[in-house]
Structure formats: C-alpha cells, structure tokens
Amino acid sequence: MKNNFRSGCPIASTLDIIGDKWSLLVLRDMLLHHKMTFKEFSSSEEQIAPSILSARLKLLTSYRLITRQKQENNKKENIYLLTEKAIDLSSILIDISMWGDKYLREFNQIDNIDGLKSDRSLIIKTIKERYKSMLQNVAIC
Amino acid sequence: MKNNFRSGCPIASTLDIIGDKWSLLVLRDMLLHHKMTFKEFSSSEEQIAPSILSARLKLLTSYRLITRQKQENNKKENIYLLTEKAIDLSSILIDISMWGDKYLREFNQIDNIDGLKSDRSLIIKTIKERYKSMLQNVAIC
DNA sequence: TTTATTACTATCAATTCGATAGTAATACTT
DNA sequence: AAGTATTACTATCGAATTGATAGTAATAAA
C-alpha cells in the first residue's frame, strides 16, 4: 500500500480511500444488505467489473475497513466482513442516501427506500446493531 | 448533461455526481473556506489541475449544486456560489472529516481541525449559517 | 467422476486523469 | 495610452485507470 495522500486534510484523506464510484457501493452492500461474498457484490444492480471489485476489496482490506476470512464448512468462498471503523461509516452512507433521495429526483428516478423515513439517528443505530448481530451468526475460522 | 446514472439507488446516484476525488474538495473549499473563484480553488493544497477543476465546476453547475455569476465591479472573475442543495451536503462533509480525523491517523498525518471538537449538529448549523451570511455580502449581478 | 460454482486474474480497448502550455479577456501600472 | 499582469479558462498528450470479456484454478455439488 503506497502512501499517496494528497494532504493532511481529513476530508481529502478520507476521499483518498473511499472517494471513488465503487468503494462506498461495496460498503453499502455489506452494511445495508449484509452481502459477504465476491459473488454477491458482483450481482448488484450496478454491475461492478470483477477486476475493479477485486482491486477495491484489496484496498479496503489494506486500510482495515474490511477483513477476509473463510467459514469452517466452506473452503471456497471468501467471507468479507466490515470492521468497526467501516461500520462507523454508517452515518455517512445514510446521509448520502437521504441527500440523494431529497435532491436527485429531478435528474434520475430514485428508488423509494422504506427505512429512510424515520429518525436519522435511530436509522443509523438500527443499521449498526443489525450488522453486529449478524456478525454473531457468522462462524468464521 | 448525459443521464448515466447506474441505478435508482439514492447512494449510487449521489456517487454518480460527487463520487470522485475532487468534487467534494471543491465543495469543502466553498463551504468551509468560503472560496469563490477558479484561482482560489486552484491554490488549494491538493493542487487540482485546471482542466479537471473546469470539468468539475461545469458538472456541479449542471446539477445545480453551484451557480456561476459575476460581481458588479469585476467582469473578469467568475464567482461560484453554493446552492441550498449543496449547502445541505454540510453534514456529509463534516462526518467525512470527523471519520478521517478519528480513523486515518495510523496511515497519514492528519491536520488537527479546531472546529471539529464541539457538538456535531452545532458545527453543521454554524457552518451553514456562516456560509449563508457570507452570501449576503456578495454583491452579484 | 463429471459438472458447476466461486473467486478471482489477464487482457486490452476506451475513457479519464493530470501536468503543462497556451490564449483571450479584463484589470492594473506607469 | 501602452505595456504588464492576472484570471479563467481551453488544448494537448502521455499516463493511469476503468470496464467489458474471457480465462483459470480450486472447491463443491450431482
């Protein structure tokens, strides 16, 4: 992992890691849809190319936003899981979702997301809790 | 402006507009540092190339996140100002900043931002108010 | 034991990035 | 009024990245 941060600005530095069109979508799939495998990420509506997905997973792993493990009963599938620091991106993902929901309808037909209607901090709390409780049920080795 | 949104997902759609390494930095300069001109954006620490800056300003204008105007007494300088919908990205920018501040110190030397220490919603409120009050003092024609 | 699936890597054309130079219009200086 | 400087770009072009597709090795399922 080469250190090519553009500056010491925390915003610029964060964008140096997740500031692209795909990283946050992979994190969305993990956090909101509990996806865990290469196959599942590949099957998303947005159709990420395998070479790009592979590169993103490596990058996110190198910055310890995700881990790569295997389940005891399956030596083929890699299981990607979010670390605490990635789970802490929940608020950003939710805000991005809410902003798009509110402001982009004049440019694109935006899906109506049910869970987006209630209170922001409750949504974020629920999402984090759900992800963490899902983690309990994944038997990794 | 070609409609190439990847899906109806509000997160994906938002990233289709501001999901790159530069757009949010320009918005940061406008919102947090009250920068308004091509020259000022060019002079940022991260050194955006003029061709990229020009493209980003056009894109952000086309999605009405910013406006381009001139001041009465200066026919040379273009004054770029944020619209309400871009000002509403404040919370995302602040969260990104706080996340980087908290989690990236092991990978990069992150600047200490004074204003980041107090309460999140107060910070966001203050930033929005400051920007809007600055707008009052810009005499555009 | 054959077939299917998974998680990739390889390839390569197409697009985008980014450094630098150049230009037209306006403003400033003398 | 003339020359210089500044501003906001555009143009260029090599480098880097993206993205579509094909291929492969390991494991799992039939």
Short mmCIF file of C-alpha atoms (C1' of nucleotides) in Angstrom, two decimals:
data_model
loop_
_atom_site.label_atom_id
_atom_site.label_comp_id
_atom_site.label_asym_id
_atom_site.label_seq_id
_atom_site.Cartn_x
_atom_site.Cartn_y
_atom_site.Cartn_z
CA MET A 1 0.00 0.00 0.00
CA LYS A 2 1.64 3.17 -1.22
CA ASN A 3 1.12 6.31 0.82
CA ASN A 4 -0.24 8.78 -1.65
CA PHE A 5 -2.40 11.01 0.43
CA ARG A 6 -2.76 14.39 -1.17
CA SER A 7 -2.70 16.39 2.04
CA GLY A 8 -3.26 16.25 5.80
CA CYS A 9 -6.88 17.36 5.44
CA PRO A 10 -9.12 14.70 6.97
CA ILE A 11 -11.67 15.16 4.18
CA ALA A 12 -9.09 14.79 1.42
CA SER A 13 -7.53 11.81 3.20
CA THR A 14 -10.86 10.05 3.56
CA LEU A 15 -11.59 10.67 -0.11
CA ASP A 16 -8.19 9.25 -0.99
CA ILE A 17 -9.52 5.92 0.34
CA ILE A 18 -13.26 5.85 -0.37
CA GLY A 19 -13.58 8.74 -2.82
CA ASP A 20 -14.50 6.82 -5.94
CA LYS A 21 -17.62 5.49 -7.59
CA TRP A 22 -17.41 1.95 -6.23
CA SER A 23 -15.97 1.65 -2.71
CA LEU A 24 -18.99 3.06 -0.94
CA LEU A 25 -21.30 0.86 -3.00
CA VAL A 26 -19.48 -2.24 -1.80
CA LEU A 27 -19.73 -0.94 1.75
CA ARG A 28 -23.42 -0.25 1.16
CA ASP A 29 -23.93 -3.84 0.08
CA MET A 30 -22.16 -5.10 3.15
CA LEU A 31 -23.71 -2.77 5.69
CA LEU A 32 -27.26 -2.49 4.42
CA HIS A 33 -27.76 -5.75 2.54
CA HIS A 34 -25.42 -7.93 4.58
CA LYS A 35 -23.60 -9.16 1.49
CA MET A 36 -20.38 -11.02 2.22
CA THR A 37 -19.01 -12.72 -0.89
CA PHE A 38 -17.42 -11.71 -4.19
CA LYS A 39 -20.35 -13.30 -5.96
CA GLU A 40 -22.90 -11.27 -4.02
CA PHE A 41 -21.07 -7.99 -4.69
CA SER A 42 -20.85 -8.88 -8.39
CA SER A 43 -24.58 -9.45 -8.55
CA SER A 44 -25.51 -5.89 -7.54
CA GLU A 45 -27.61 -3.79 -9.84
CA GLU A 46 -24.69 -1.53 -10.69
CA GLN A 47 -22.62 -4.35 -12.19
CA ILE A 48 -19.13 -3.80 -10.94
CA ALA A 49 -16.45 -5.46 -13.08
CA PRO A 50 -14.55 -8.27 -11.34
CA SER A 51 -11.17 -6.60 -11.81
CA ILE A 52 -12.41 -3.43 -10.14
CA LEU A 53 -14.17 -5.32 -7.37
CA SER A 54 -11.03 -7.29 -6.68
CA ALA A 55 -8.94 -4.12 -6.52
CA ARG A 56 -11.41 -2.39 -4.21
CA LEU A 57 -11.62 -5.33 -1.83
CA LYS A 58 -7.82 -5.38 -1.63
CA LEU A 59 -7.67 -1.65 -0.96
CA LEU A 60 -10.38 -1.70 1.67
CA THR A 61 -8.66 -4.64 3.32
CA SER A 62 -5.32 -2.84 3.32
CA TYR A 63 -6.88 0.08 5.16
CA ARG A 64 -8.57 -2.37 7.50
CA LEU A 65 -12.12 -1.37 6.65
CA ILE A 66 -12.90 -4.99 5.89
CA THR A 67 -11.49 -8.41 6.72
CA ARG A 68 -11.29 -11.50 4.55
CA GLN A 69 -11.98 -14.85 6.15
CA LYS A 70 -13.38 -18.28 5.44
CA GLN A 71 -16.18 -20.22 7.04
CA GLU A 72 -15.36 -23.56 8.65
CA ASN A 73 -17.53 -25.59 6.33
CA ASN A 74 -16.55 -23.86 3.08
CA LYS A 75 -13.01 -23.50 1.83
CA LYS A 76 -14.02 -21.93 -1.45
CA GLU A 77 -15.95 -18.83 -0.50
CA ASN A 78 -14.20 -15.84 0.96
CA ILE A 79 -16.27 -14.02 3.54
CA TYR A 80 -15.73 -10.28 3.67
CA LEU A 81 -16.80 -8.55 6.87
CA LEU A 82 -16.80 -4.94 7.98
CA THR A 83 -14.58 -3.77 10.81
CA GLU A 84 -15.70 -1.29 13.42
CA LYS A 85 -14.20 1.62 11.52
CA ALA A 86 -16.22 0.77 8.41
CA ILE A 87 -19.38 0.25 10.46
CA ASP A 88 -18.76 3.80 11.64
CA LEU A 89 -19.26 4.98 8.05
CA SER A 90 -22.97 4.22 8.53
CA SER A 91 -23.89 7.82 9.21
CA ILE A 92 -22.16 8.98 6.04
CA LEU A 93 -23.91 6.32 3.95
CA ILE A 94 -27.28 7.21 5.41
CA ASP A 95 -26.75 10.92 4.87
CA ILE A 96 -25.69 10.28 1.29
CA SER A 97 -28.80 8.19 0.78
CA MET A 98 -31.06 10.82 2.31
CA TRP A 99 -29.46 13.58 0.27
CA GLY A 100 -29.92 11.67 -2.98
CA ASP A 101 -33.47 10.84 -2.03
CA LYS A 102 -34.22 14.51 -1.41
CA TYR A 103 -32.37 16.25 -4.24
CA LEU A 104 -31.84 13.96 -7.23
CA ARG A 105 -35.39 13.15 -8.24
CA GLU A 106 -35.32 15.82 -10.94
CA PHE A 107 -32.38 14.06 -12.63
CA ASN A 108 -33.00 10.35 -12.04
CA GLN A 109 -35.80 8.08 -10.97
CA ILE A 110 -34.80 7.36 -7.39
CA ASP A 111 -35.98 4.21 -5.61
CA ASN A 112 -38.13 4.73 -2.56
CA ILE A 113 -36.34 3.24 0.40
CA ASP A 114 -38.73 2.37 3.20
CA GLY A 115 -36.24 2.51 6.04
CA LEU A 116 -35.35 6.09 5.15
CA LYS A 117 -38.49 7.63 6.57
CA SER A 118 -37.86 7.55 10.31
CA ASP A 119 -35.43 9.44 12.51
CA ARG A 120 -31.84 9.66 11.29
CA SER A 121 -30.04 8.64 14.45
CA LEU A 122 -32.46 5.79 15.04
CA ILE A 123 -31.84 4.52 11.50
CA ILE A 124 -28.10 4.61 11.99
CA LYS A 125 -28.33 2.92 15.38
CA THR A 126 -30.54 0.17 13.97
CA ILE A 127 -28.28 -0.47 10.99
CA LYS A 128 -25.21 -0.78 13.18
CA GLU A 129 -26.97 -3.09 15.61
CA ARG A 130 -28.32 -5.29 12.84
CA TYR A 131 -24.93 -5.65 11.25
CA LYS A 132 -23.25 -6.51 14.52
CA SER A 133 -25.87 -9.05 15.45
CA MET A 134 -25.48 -10.64 12.01
CA LEU A 135 -21.75 -10.92 12.73
CA GLN A 136 -22.54 -13.11 15.74
CA ASN A 137 -24.08 -15.71 13.48
CA VAL A 138 -21.19 -15.99 11.06
CA ALA A 139 -18.94 -18.81 12.15
CA ILE A 140 -15.55 -17.89 10.81
CA CYS A 141 -12.32 -19.76 11.38
CA MET B 1 -25.58 16.54 -19.42
CA LYS B 2 -25.93 12.89 -20.25
CA ASN B 3 -28.04 10.76 -17.94
CA ASN B 4 -25.73 7.97 -16.96
CA PHE B 5 -26.91 7.02 -13.57
CA ARG B 6 -26.03 3.43 -12.78
CA SER B 7 -29.23 2.63 -10.88
CA GLY B 8 -32.12 4.09 -8.93
CA CYS B 9 -30.31 3.68 -5.64
CA PRO B 10 -30.00 7.09 -3.96
CA ILE B 11 -26.49 6.25 -2.76
CA ALA B 12 -25.30 5.17 -6.20
CA SER B 13 -26.97 8.20 -7.79
CA THR B 14 -25.33 10.61 -5.37
CA LEU B 15 -21.96 8.98 -6.02
CA ASP B 16 -22.57 9.34 -9.75
CA ILE B 17 -22.39 13.09 -9.16
CA ILE B 18 -19.98 13.68 -6.28
CA GLY B 19 -18.31 10.27 -6.05
CA ASP B 20 -14.81 11.19 -7.13
CA LYS B 21 -11.65 12.50 -5.59
CA TRP B 22 -12.22 16.18 -6.38
CA SER B 23 -15.85 17.31 -6.29
CA LEU B 24 -16.19 17.21 -2.53
CA LEU B 25 -12.88 19.02 -2.11
CA VAL B 26 -14.16 21.91 -4.21
CA LEU B 27 -17.34 21.92 -2.13
CA ARG B 28 -15.19 21.83 1.02
CA ASP B 29 -13.30 24.91 -0.17
CA MET B 30 -16.54 26.71 -0.85
CA LEU B 31 -18.42 25.71 2.25
CA LEU B 32 -15.68 25.74 4.87
CA HIS B 33 -13.19 28.23 3.47
CA HIS B 34 -15.61 30.44 1.58
CA LYS B 35 -13.62 30.20 -1.63
CA MET B 36 -15.41 31.52 -4.68
CA THR B 37 -13.08 31.80 -7.68
CA PHE B 38 -11.22 29.47 -10.04
CA LYS B 39 -7.98 30.94 -8.76
CA GLU B 40 -8.83 30.20 -5.15
CA PHE B 41 -9.79 26.59 -5.90
CA SER B 42 -6.57 26.18 -7.88
CA SER B 43 -4.50 27.39 -4.94
CA SER B 44 -5.63 24.63 -2.59
CA GLU B 45 -3.07 22.35 -1.01
CA GLU B 46 -4.19 19.39 -3.11
CA GLN B 47 -3.34 21.10 -6.42
CA ILE B 48 -6.21 20.28 -8.72
CA ALA B 49 -5.36 20.58 -12.41
CA PRO B 50 -7.19 23.38 -14.26
CA SER B 51 -8.75 21.01 -16.78
CA ILE B 52 -10.21 18.88 -14.00
CA LEU B 53 -11.35 21.88 -12.00
CA SER B 54 -13.05 23.29 -15.06
CA ALA B 55 -14.83 19.99 -15.73
CA ARG B 56 -15.95 19.65 -12.12
CA LEU B 57 -17.31 23.20 -11.94
CA LYS B 58 -19.29 22.56 -15.13
CA LEU B 59 -20.67 19.28 -13.76
CA LEU B 60 -21.61 20.75 -10.39
CA THR B 61 -23.25 23.66 -12.17
CA SER B 62 -25.21 21.33 -14.43
CA TYR B 63 -26.63 19.55 -11.39
CA ARG B 64 -27.31 22.92 -9.81
CA LEU B 65 -25.10 22.44 -6.79
CA ILE B 66 -23.34 25.68 -7.62
CA THR B 67 -24.05 28.83 -9.60
CA ARG B 68 -21.67 30.93 -11.68
CA GLN B 69 -22.04 34.68 -11.53
CA LYS B 70 -20.08 37.88 -11.72
CA GLN B 71 -19.70 40.75 -9.32
CA GLU B 72 -20.79 44.19 -10.45
CA ASN B 73 -17.38 45.74 -10.23
CA ASN B 74 -15.43 42.88 -11.81
CA LYS B 75 -16.13 41.49 -15.24
CA LYS B 76 -13.16 39.13 -15.19
CA GLU B 77 -13.67 36.95 -12.14
CA ASN B 78 -16.35 34.33 -12.06
CA ILE B 79 -17.92 33.90 -8.65
CA TYR B 80 -19.05 30.39 -7.83
CA LEU B 81 -21.60 30.06 -5.06
CA LEU B 82 -23.27 27.08 -3.42
CA THR B 83 -26.98 26.49 -3.79
CA GLU B 84 -29.17 25.27 -0.96
CA LYS B 85 -28.85 21.66 -2.06
CA ALA B 86 -25.05 21.83 -1.87
CA ILE B 87 -25.17 23.62 1.47
CA ASP B 88 -27.18 20.61 2.60
CA LEU B 89 -24.12 18.45 1.96
CA SER B 90 -22.59 20.04 5.07
CA SER B 91 -23.43 17.12 7.30
CA ILE B 92 -21.79 14.66 4.93
CA LEU B 93 -18.65 16.79 4.70
CA ILE B 94 -18.45 17.12 8.47
CA ASP B 95 -18.99 13.41 9.01
CA ILE B 96 -16.30 12.60 6.45
CA SER B 97 -13.97 15.00 8.21
CA MET B 98 -14.69 13.52 11.63
CA TRP B 99 -14.28 9.98 10.34
CA GLY B 100 -10.91 10.75 8.80
CA ASP B 101 -9.85 12.56 11.93
CA LYS B 102 -10.75 9.52 14.03
CA TYR B 103 -9.56 6.62 11.88
CA LEU B 104 -6.82 7.65 9.47
CA ARG B 105 -4.08 8.77 11.83
CA GLU B 106 -2.35 5.41 11.53
CA PHE B 107 -1.97 5.90 7.78
CA ASN B 108 -1.44 9.63 7.33
CA GLN B 109 -0.56 12.64 9.41
CA ILE B 110 -3.94 14.30 9.75
CA ASP B 111 -4.27 18.02 10.46
CA ASN B 112 -5.93 18.97 13.70
CA ILE B 113 -9.03 20.97 12.86
CA ASP B 114 -10.11 23.16 15.76
CA GLY B 115 -13.74 23.45 14.82
CA LEU B 116 -14.13 19.68 14.89
CA LYS B 117 -14.11 19.37 18.65
CA SER B 118 -17.59 20.53 19.59
CA ASP B 119 -21.04 19.03 19.04
CA ARG B 120 -21.76 17.70 15.55
CA SER B 121 -25.13 19.32 14.96
CA LEU B 122 -23.88 22.62 16.32
CA ILE B 123 -20.90 22.52 13.95
CA ILE B 124 -23.15 21.85 10.98
CA LYS B 125 -25.59 24.57 11.98
CA THR B 126 -22.78 27.08 12.42
CA ILE B 127 -21.20 26.24 9.07
CA LYS B 128 -24.48 26.65 7.22
CA GLU B 129 -25.24 29.93 8.94
CA ARG B 130 -21.78 31.31 8.26
CA TYR B 131 -22.00 30.44 4.59
CA LYS B 132 -25.42 31.97 4.20
CA SER B 133 -24.44 35.15 5.99
CA MET B 134 -21.39 35.40 3.74
CA LEU B 135 -23.73 35.17 0.75
CA GLN B 136 -25.47 38.33 1.94
CA ASN B 137 -22.29 40.30 1.47
CA VAL B 138 -21.56 39.18 -2.06
CA ALA B 139 -22.99 41.71 -4.46
CA ILE B 140 -23.68 39.74 -7.60
CA CYS B 141 -25.38 40.99 -10.71
"C1'" DT C 1 -16.34 -38.60 -11.80
"C1'" DT C 2 -18.22 -35.19 -14.23
"C1'" DT C 3 -20.27 -30.65 -13.93
"C1'" DA C 4 -20.95 -26.33 -11.71
"C1'" DT C 5 -19.61 -22.65 -8.89
"C1'" DT C 6 -16.62 -19.33 -6.84
"C1'" DA C 7 -13.11 -16.13 -6.78
"C1'" DC C 8 -10.55 -14.48 -8.82
"C1'" DT C 9 -6.57 -12.89 -12.81
"C1'" DA C 10 -5.47 -11.48 -17.65
"C1'" DT C 11 -6.18 -8.81 -21.47
"C1'" DC C 12 -6.91 -4.80 -23.93
"C1'" DA C 13 -9.65 -1.07 -25.81
"C1'" DA C 14 -11.74 3.03 -24.16
"C1'" DT C 15 -12.10 6.53 -21.09
"C1'" DT C 16 -10.38 9.66 -17.75
"C1'" DC C 17 -6.67 11.97 -15.36
"C1'" DG C 18 -3.27 15.23 -14.79
"C1'" DA C 19 0.79 18.08 -15.90
"C1'" DT C 20 1.95 21.71 -18.76
"C1'" DA C 21 1.44 25.19 -22.15
"C1'" DG C 22 -1.21 28.45 -24.41
"C1'" DT C 23 -4.91 32.05 -25.09
"C1'" DA C 24 -8.43 35.67 -24.76
"C1'" DA C 25 -10.42 38.99 -21.90
"C1'" DT C 26 -10.05 42.08 -18.36
"C1'" DA C 27 -7.60 44.81 -14.86
"C1'" DC C 28 -3.76 47.13 -13.15
"C1'" DT C 29 0.51 50.11 -13.55
"C1'" DT C 30 3.17 53.64 -15.25
"C1'" DA D 1 -2.44 55.20 -23.63
"C1'" DA D 2 0.64 51.32 -23.60
"C1'" DG D 3 2.54 47.67 -21.58
"C1'" DT D 4 2.29 44.20 -17.99
"C1'" DA D 5 -0.16 41.14 -15.04
"C1'" DT D 6 -3.97 38.46 -13.76
"C1'" DT D 7 -7.85 35.47 -14.36
"C1'" DA D 8 -10.27 31.84 -16.24
"C1'" DC D 9 -10.11 29.11 -18.73
"C1'" DT D 10 -9.03 25.53 -23.24
"C1'" DA D 11 -5.76 22.43 -25.69
"C1'" DT D 12 -2.66 18.84 -25.77
"C1'" DC D 13 -0.97 14.44 -24.92
"C1'" DG D 14 1.22 10.80 -22.30
"C1'" DA D 15 -0.02 8.12 -18.19
"C1'" DA D 16 -3.14 5.90 -15.39
"C1'" DT D 17 -7.48 3.91 -14.60
"C1'" DT D 18 -11.71 1.75 -15.95
"C1'" DG D 19 -14.56 -1.68 -17.62
"C1'" DA D 20 -16.07 -5.48 -20.60
"C1'" DT D 21 -14.94 -10.01 -21.55
"C1'" DA D 22 -12.52 -14.26 -21.36
"C1'" DG D 23 -9.98 -17.49 -18.96
"C1'" DT D 24 -8.28 -20.31 -14.90
"C1'" DA D 25 -7.55 -22.84 -10.57
"C1'" DA D 26 -9.66 -24.56 -6.55
"C1'" DT D 27 -13.50 -26.34 -4.37
"C1'" DA D 28 -18.24 -28.11 -4.08
"C1'" DA D 29 -22.27 -30.48 -5.82
"C1'" DA D 30 -24.57 -34.05 -8.54
#
